[in-house]
PDB file of C-alpha atoms in Angstrom:
ATOM      1  CA  MET A  22     -12.088 -28.227 -57.052  1.00  0.00           C
ATOM      2  CA  LYS A  23     -12.760 -31.836 -56.573  1.00  0.00           C
ATOM      3  CA  ILE A  24      -9.604 -33.830 -56.028  1.00  0.00           C
ATOM      4  CA  HIS A  25      -9.876 -37.622 -57.006  1.00  0.00           C
ATOM      5  CA  ALA A  26      -7.371 -40.395 -56.351  1.00  0.00           C
ATOM      6  CA  ARG A  27      -6.582 -40.576 -60.119  1.00  0.00           C
ATOM      7  CA  HIS A  28      -5.145 -36.987 -59.828  1.00  0.00           C
ATOM      8  CA  ILE A  29      -2.527 -37.956 -57.256  1.00  0.00           C
ATOM      9  CA  ALA A  30      -0.759 -40.904 -58.972  1.00  0.00           C
ATOM     10  CA  GLY A  31       1.583 -42.754 -56.675  1.00  0.00           C
ATOM     11  CA  THR A  32      -0.111 -41.347 -53.542  1.00  0.00           C
ATOM     12  CA  ASN A  33      -2.016 -43.097 -50.841  1.00  0.00           C
ATOM     13  CA  MET A  34      -5.032 -41.100 -49.923  1.00  0.00           C
ATOM     14  CA  ASN A  35      -4.669 -41.780 -46.390  1.00  0.00           C
ATOM     15  CA  GLY A  36      -0.983 -40.500 -46.469  1.00  0.00           C
ATOM     16  CA  PHE A  37      -2.016 -37.634 -48.403  1.00  0.00           C
ATOM     17  CA  LYS A  38      -4.671 -36.571 -45.767  1.00  0.00           C
ATOM     18  CA  ARG A  39      -1.917 -37.272 -42.975  1.00  0.00           C
ATOM     19  CA  ALA A  40       0.274 -34.937 -44.777  1.00  0.00           C
ATOM     20  CA  LEU A  41      -2.151 -32.039 -44.642  1.00  0.00           C
ATOM     21  CA  GLU A  42      -2.742 -32.585 -41.198  1.00  0.00           C
ATOM     22  CA  ILE A  43       1.000 -32.431 -40.470  1.00  0.00           C
ATOM     23  CA  ILE A  44       1.394 -29.275 -42.292  1.00  0.00           C
ATOM     24  CA  GLU A  45      -1.478 -27.792 -40.555  1.00  0.00           C
ATOM     25  CA  LYS A  46      -0.397 -28.393 -36.963  1.00  0.00           C
ATOM     26  CA  ASN A  47       3.324 -27.701 -37.329  1.00  0.00           C
ATOM     27  CA  TYR A  48       5.479 -24.887 -38.586  1.00  0.00           C
ATOM     28  CA  ILE A  49       7.584 -26.669 -41.464  1.00  0.00           C
ATOM     29  CA  HIS A  50      10.156 -24.421 -42.935  1.00  0.00           C
ATOM     30  CA  MET A  51      12.317 -27.267 -45.036  1.00  0.00           C
ATOM     31  CA  PRO A  52      11.312 -30.864 -46.450  1.00  0.00           C
ATOM     32  CA  LYS A  53      13.713 -32.123 -43.923  1.00  0.00           C
ATOM     33  CA  GLU A  54      11.367 -31.256 -41.050  1.00  0.00           C
ATOM     34  CA  PHE A  55       8.405 -32.657 -42.717  1.00  0.00           C
ATOM     35  CA  ALA A  56      10.171 -35.925 -43.473  1.00  0.00           C
ATOM     36  CA  ARG A  57      10.971 -36.310 -39.616  1.00  0.00           C
ATOM     37  CA  LEU A  58       7.333 -35.976 -38.838  1.00  0.00           C
ATOM     38  CA  MET A  59       5.609 -37.871 -41.768  1.00  0.00           C
ATOM     39  CA  TRP A  60       7.911 -40.934 -41.507  1.00  0.00           C
ATOM     40  CA  PRO A  61       9.619 -40.962 -37.893  1.00  0.00           C
ATOM     41  CA  ASP A  62       9.983 -44.663 -37.785  1.00  0.00           C
ATOM     42  CA  SER A  63      11.227 -45.502 -41.205  1.00  0.00           C
ATOM     43  CA  PRO A  64      14.039 -47.867 -41.713  1.00  0.00           C
ATOM     44  CA  CYS A  65      15.148 -45.512 -44.529  1.00  0.00           C
ATOM     45  CA  TRP A  66      16.451 -43.215 -41.896  1.00  0.00           C
ATOM     46  CA  ASP A  67      19.373 -45.522 -41.440  1.00  0.00           C
ATOM     47  CA  HIS A  68      20.390 -45.657 -45.140  1.00  0.00           C
ATOM     48  CA  TYR A  69      23.381 -43.667 -46.161  1.00  0.00           C
ATOM     49  CA  CYS A  70      23.390 -41.370 -49.113  1.00  0.00           C
ATOM     50  CA  ARG A  71      26.370 -39.757 -50.919  1.00  0.00           C
ATOM     51  CA  CYS A  72      26.393 -35.760 -51.048  1.00  0.00           C
ATOM     52  CA  GLY A  73      28.899 -33.468 -52.149  1.00  0.00           C
ATOM     53  CA  TYR A  74      32.149 -34.641 -50.522  1.00  0.00           C
ATOM     54  CA  GLY A  75      30.761 -37.272 -47.943  1.00  0.00           C
ATOM     55  CA  VAL A  76      27.951 -39.196 -46.774  1.00  0.00           C
ATOM     56  CA  HIS A  77      24.849 -38.625 -44.622  1.00  0.00           C
ATOM     57  CA  ARG A  78      22.220 -40.790 -42.989  1.00  0.00           C
ATOM     58  CA  GLY A  79      18.442 -40.565 -44.450  1.00  0.00           C
ATOM     59  CA  GLY A  80      19.010 -38.274 -47.402  1.00  0.00           C
ATOM     60  CA  GLY A  81      16.504 -40.252 -49.691  1.00  0.00           C
ATOM     61  CA  MET A  82      13.985 -39.237 -46.926  1.00  0.00           C
ATOM     62  CA  TYR A  83      14.321 -35.494 -47.814  1.00  0.00           C
ATOM     63  CA  LEU A  84      13.785 -36.234 -51.585  1.00  0.00           C
ATOM     64  CA  ALA A  85      10.602 -38.124 -50.772  1.00  0.00           C
ATOM     65  CA  ALA A  86       9.453 -35.289 -48.495  1.00  0.00           C
ATOM     66  CA  GLY A  87      10.135 -32.827 -51.522  1.00  0.00           C
ATOM     67  CA  GLY A  88       8.428 -34.946 -53.762  1.00  0.00           C
ATOM     68  CA  LEU A  89       5.182 -35.055 -51.689  1.00  0.00           C
ATOM     69  CA  LEU A  90       5.396 -31.503 -50.778  1.00  0.00           C
ATOM     70  CA  GLY A  91       5.692 -30.508 -54.646  1.00  0.00           C
ATOM     71  CA  LYS A  92       2.508 -32.835 -55.364  1.00  0.00           C
ATOM     72  CA  LEU A  93       0.612 -30.817 -52.535  1.00  0.00           C
ATOM     73  CA  ARG A  94       1.887 -27.683 -53.983  1.00  0.00           C
ATOM     74  CA  THR A  95       1.019 -28.511 -57.695  1.00  0.00           C
ATOM     75  CA  LYS A  96      -2.605 -29.481 -56.467  1.00  0.00           C
ATOM     76  CA  GLY A  97      -2.887 -25.968 -54.765  1.00  0.00           C
ATOM     77  CA  LEU A  98      -3.533 -27.638 -51.324  1.00  0.00           C
ATOM     78  CA  ILE A  99      -0.204 -25.801 -49.820  1.00  0.00           C
ATOM     79  CA  ARG A 100       1.708 -22.637 -49.985  1.00  0.00           C
ATOM     80  CA  THR A 101       5.574 -23.070 -49.797  1.00  0.00           C
ATOM     81  CA  PRO A 102       7.682 -20.633 -47.747  1.00  0.00           C
ATOM     82  CA  TRP A 103       9.795 -17.995 -49.183  1.00  0.00           C
ATOM     83  CA  HIS A 104      13.266 -19.279 -49.460  1.00  0.00           C
ATOM     84  CA  ASP A 105      14.905 -15.951 -48.126  1.00  0.00           C
ATOM     85  CA  ASP A 106      12.405 -15.558 -45.171  1.00  0.00           C
ATOM     86  CA  TRP A 107      13.122 -17.796 -42.265  1.00  0.00           C
ATOM     87  CA  LYS A 108       9.524 -16.805 -40.767  1.00  0.00           C
ATOM     88  CA  SER A 109       7.724 -18.271 -43.735  1.00  0.00           C
ATOM     89  CA  TYR A 110       6.684 -21.828 -43.532  1.00  0.00           C
ATOM     90  CA  TYR A 111       4.598 -24.398 -45.374  1.00  0.00           C
ATOM     91  CA  CYS A 112       0.740 -23.820 -44.882  1.00  0.00           C
ATOM     92  CA  LEU A 113      -2.596 -24.988 -46.220  1.00  0.00           C
ATOM     93  CA  THR A 114      -4.340 -22.974 -48.787  1.00  0.00           C
ATOM     94  CA  ASP A 115      -8.213 -22.566 -48.589  1.00  0.00           C
ATOM     95  CA  GLU A 116      -8.389 -25.776 -50.960  1.00  0.00           C
ATOM     96  CA  GLY A 117      -6.111 -27.597 -48.491  1.00  0.00           C
ATOM     97  CA  ARG A 118      -8.418 -26.815 -45.503  1.00  0.00           C
ATOM     98  CA  GLU A 119     -11.496 -27.884 -47.669  1.00  0.00           C
ATOM     99  CA  TYR A 120      -9.786 -31.269 -48.296  1.00  0.00           C
ATOM    100  CA  LEU A 121      -9.084 -31.979 -44.746  1.00  0.00           C
ATOM    101  CA  ARG A 122     -12.746 -31.138 -43.959  1.00  0.00           C
ATOM    102  CA  ASN A 123     -14.483 -33.246 -46.651  1.00  0.00           C
ATOM    103  CA  GLU A 124     -13.595 -36.696 -46.354  1.00  0.00           C
ATOM    104  CA  SER A 125     -15.381 -37.616 -49.669  1.00  0.00           C
ATOM    105  CA  ILE A 126     -13.148 -35.595 -51.698  1.00  0.00           C
TER     106      ILE A 126
END
């Protein structure tokens, strides 16, 4: 399956490839972990977000990470972990590995 930039609206192709490289090299169980690896120096980590009965810092980063992971999953490039199994993690599918190998996709 060929993937073109027009299929991934709102996603920078370099960032898309970087996300796949991060998933390939790390055991990521939650979007929170992915966000820390993808955007470690972002000023958004200092923003406060309301949640439940209080606030926490960087809450929007988890949502951004979940959105990007959702795009990757929708395109069939990653497989998501089972929610009831801590031993499972995000990993690349065969299409995801092919995407990383071919820069012309």
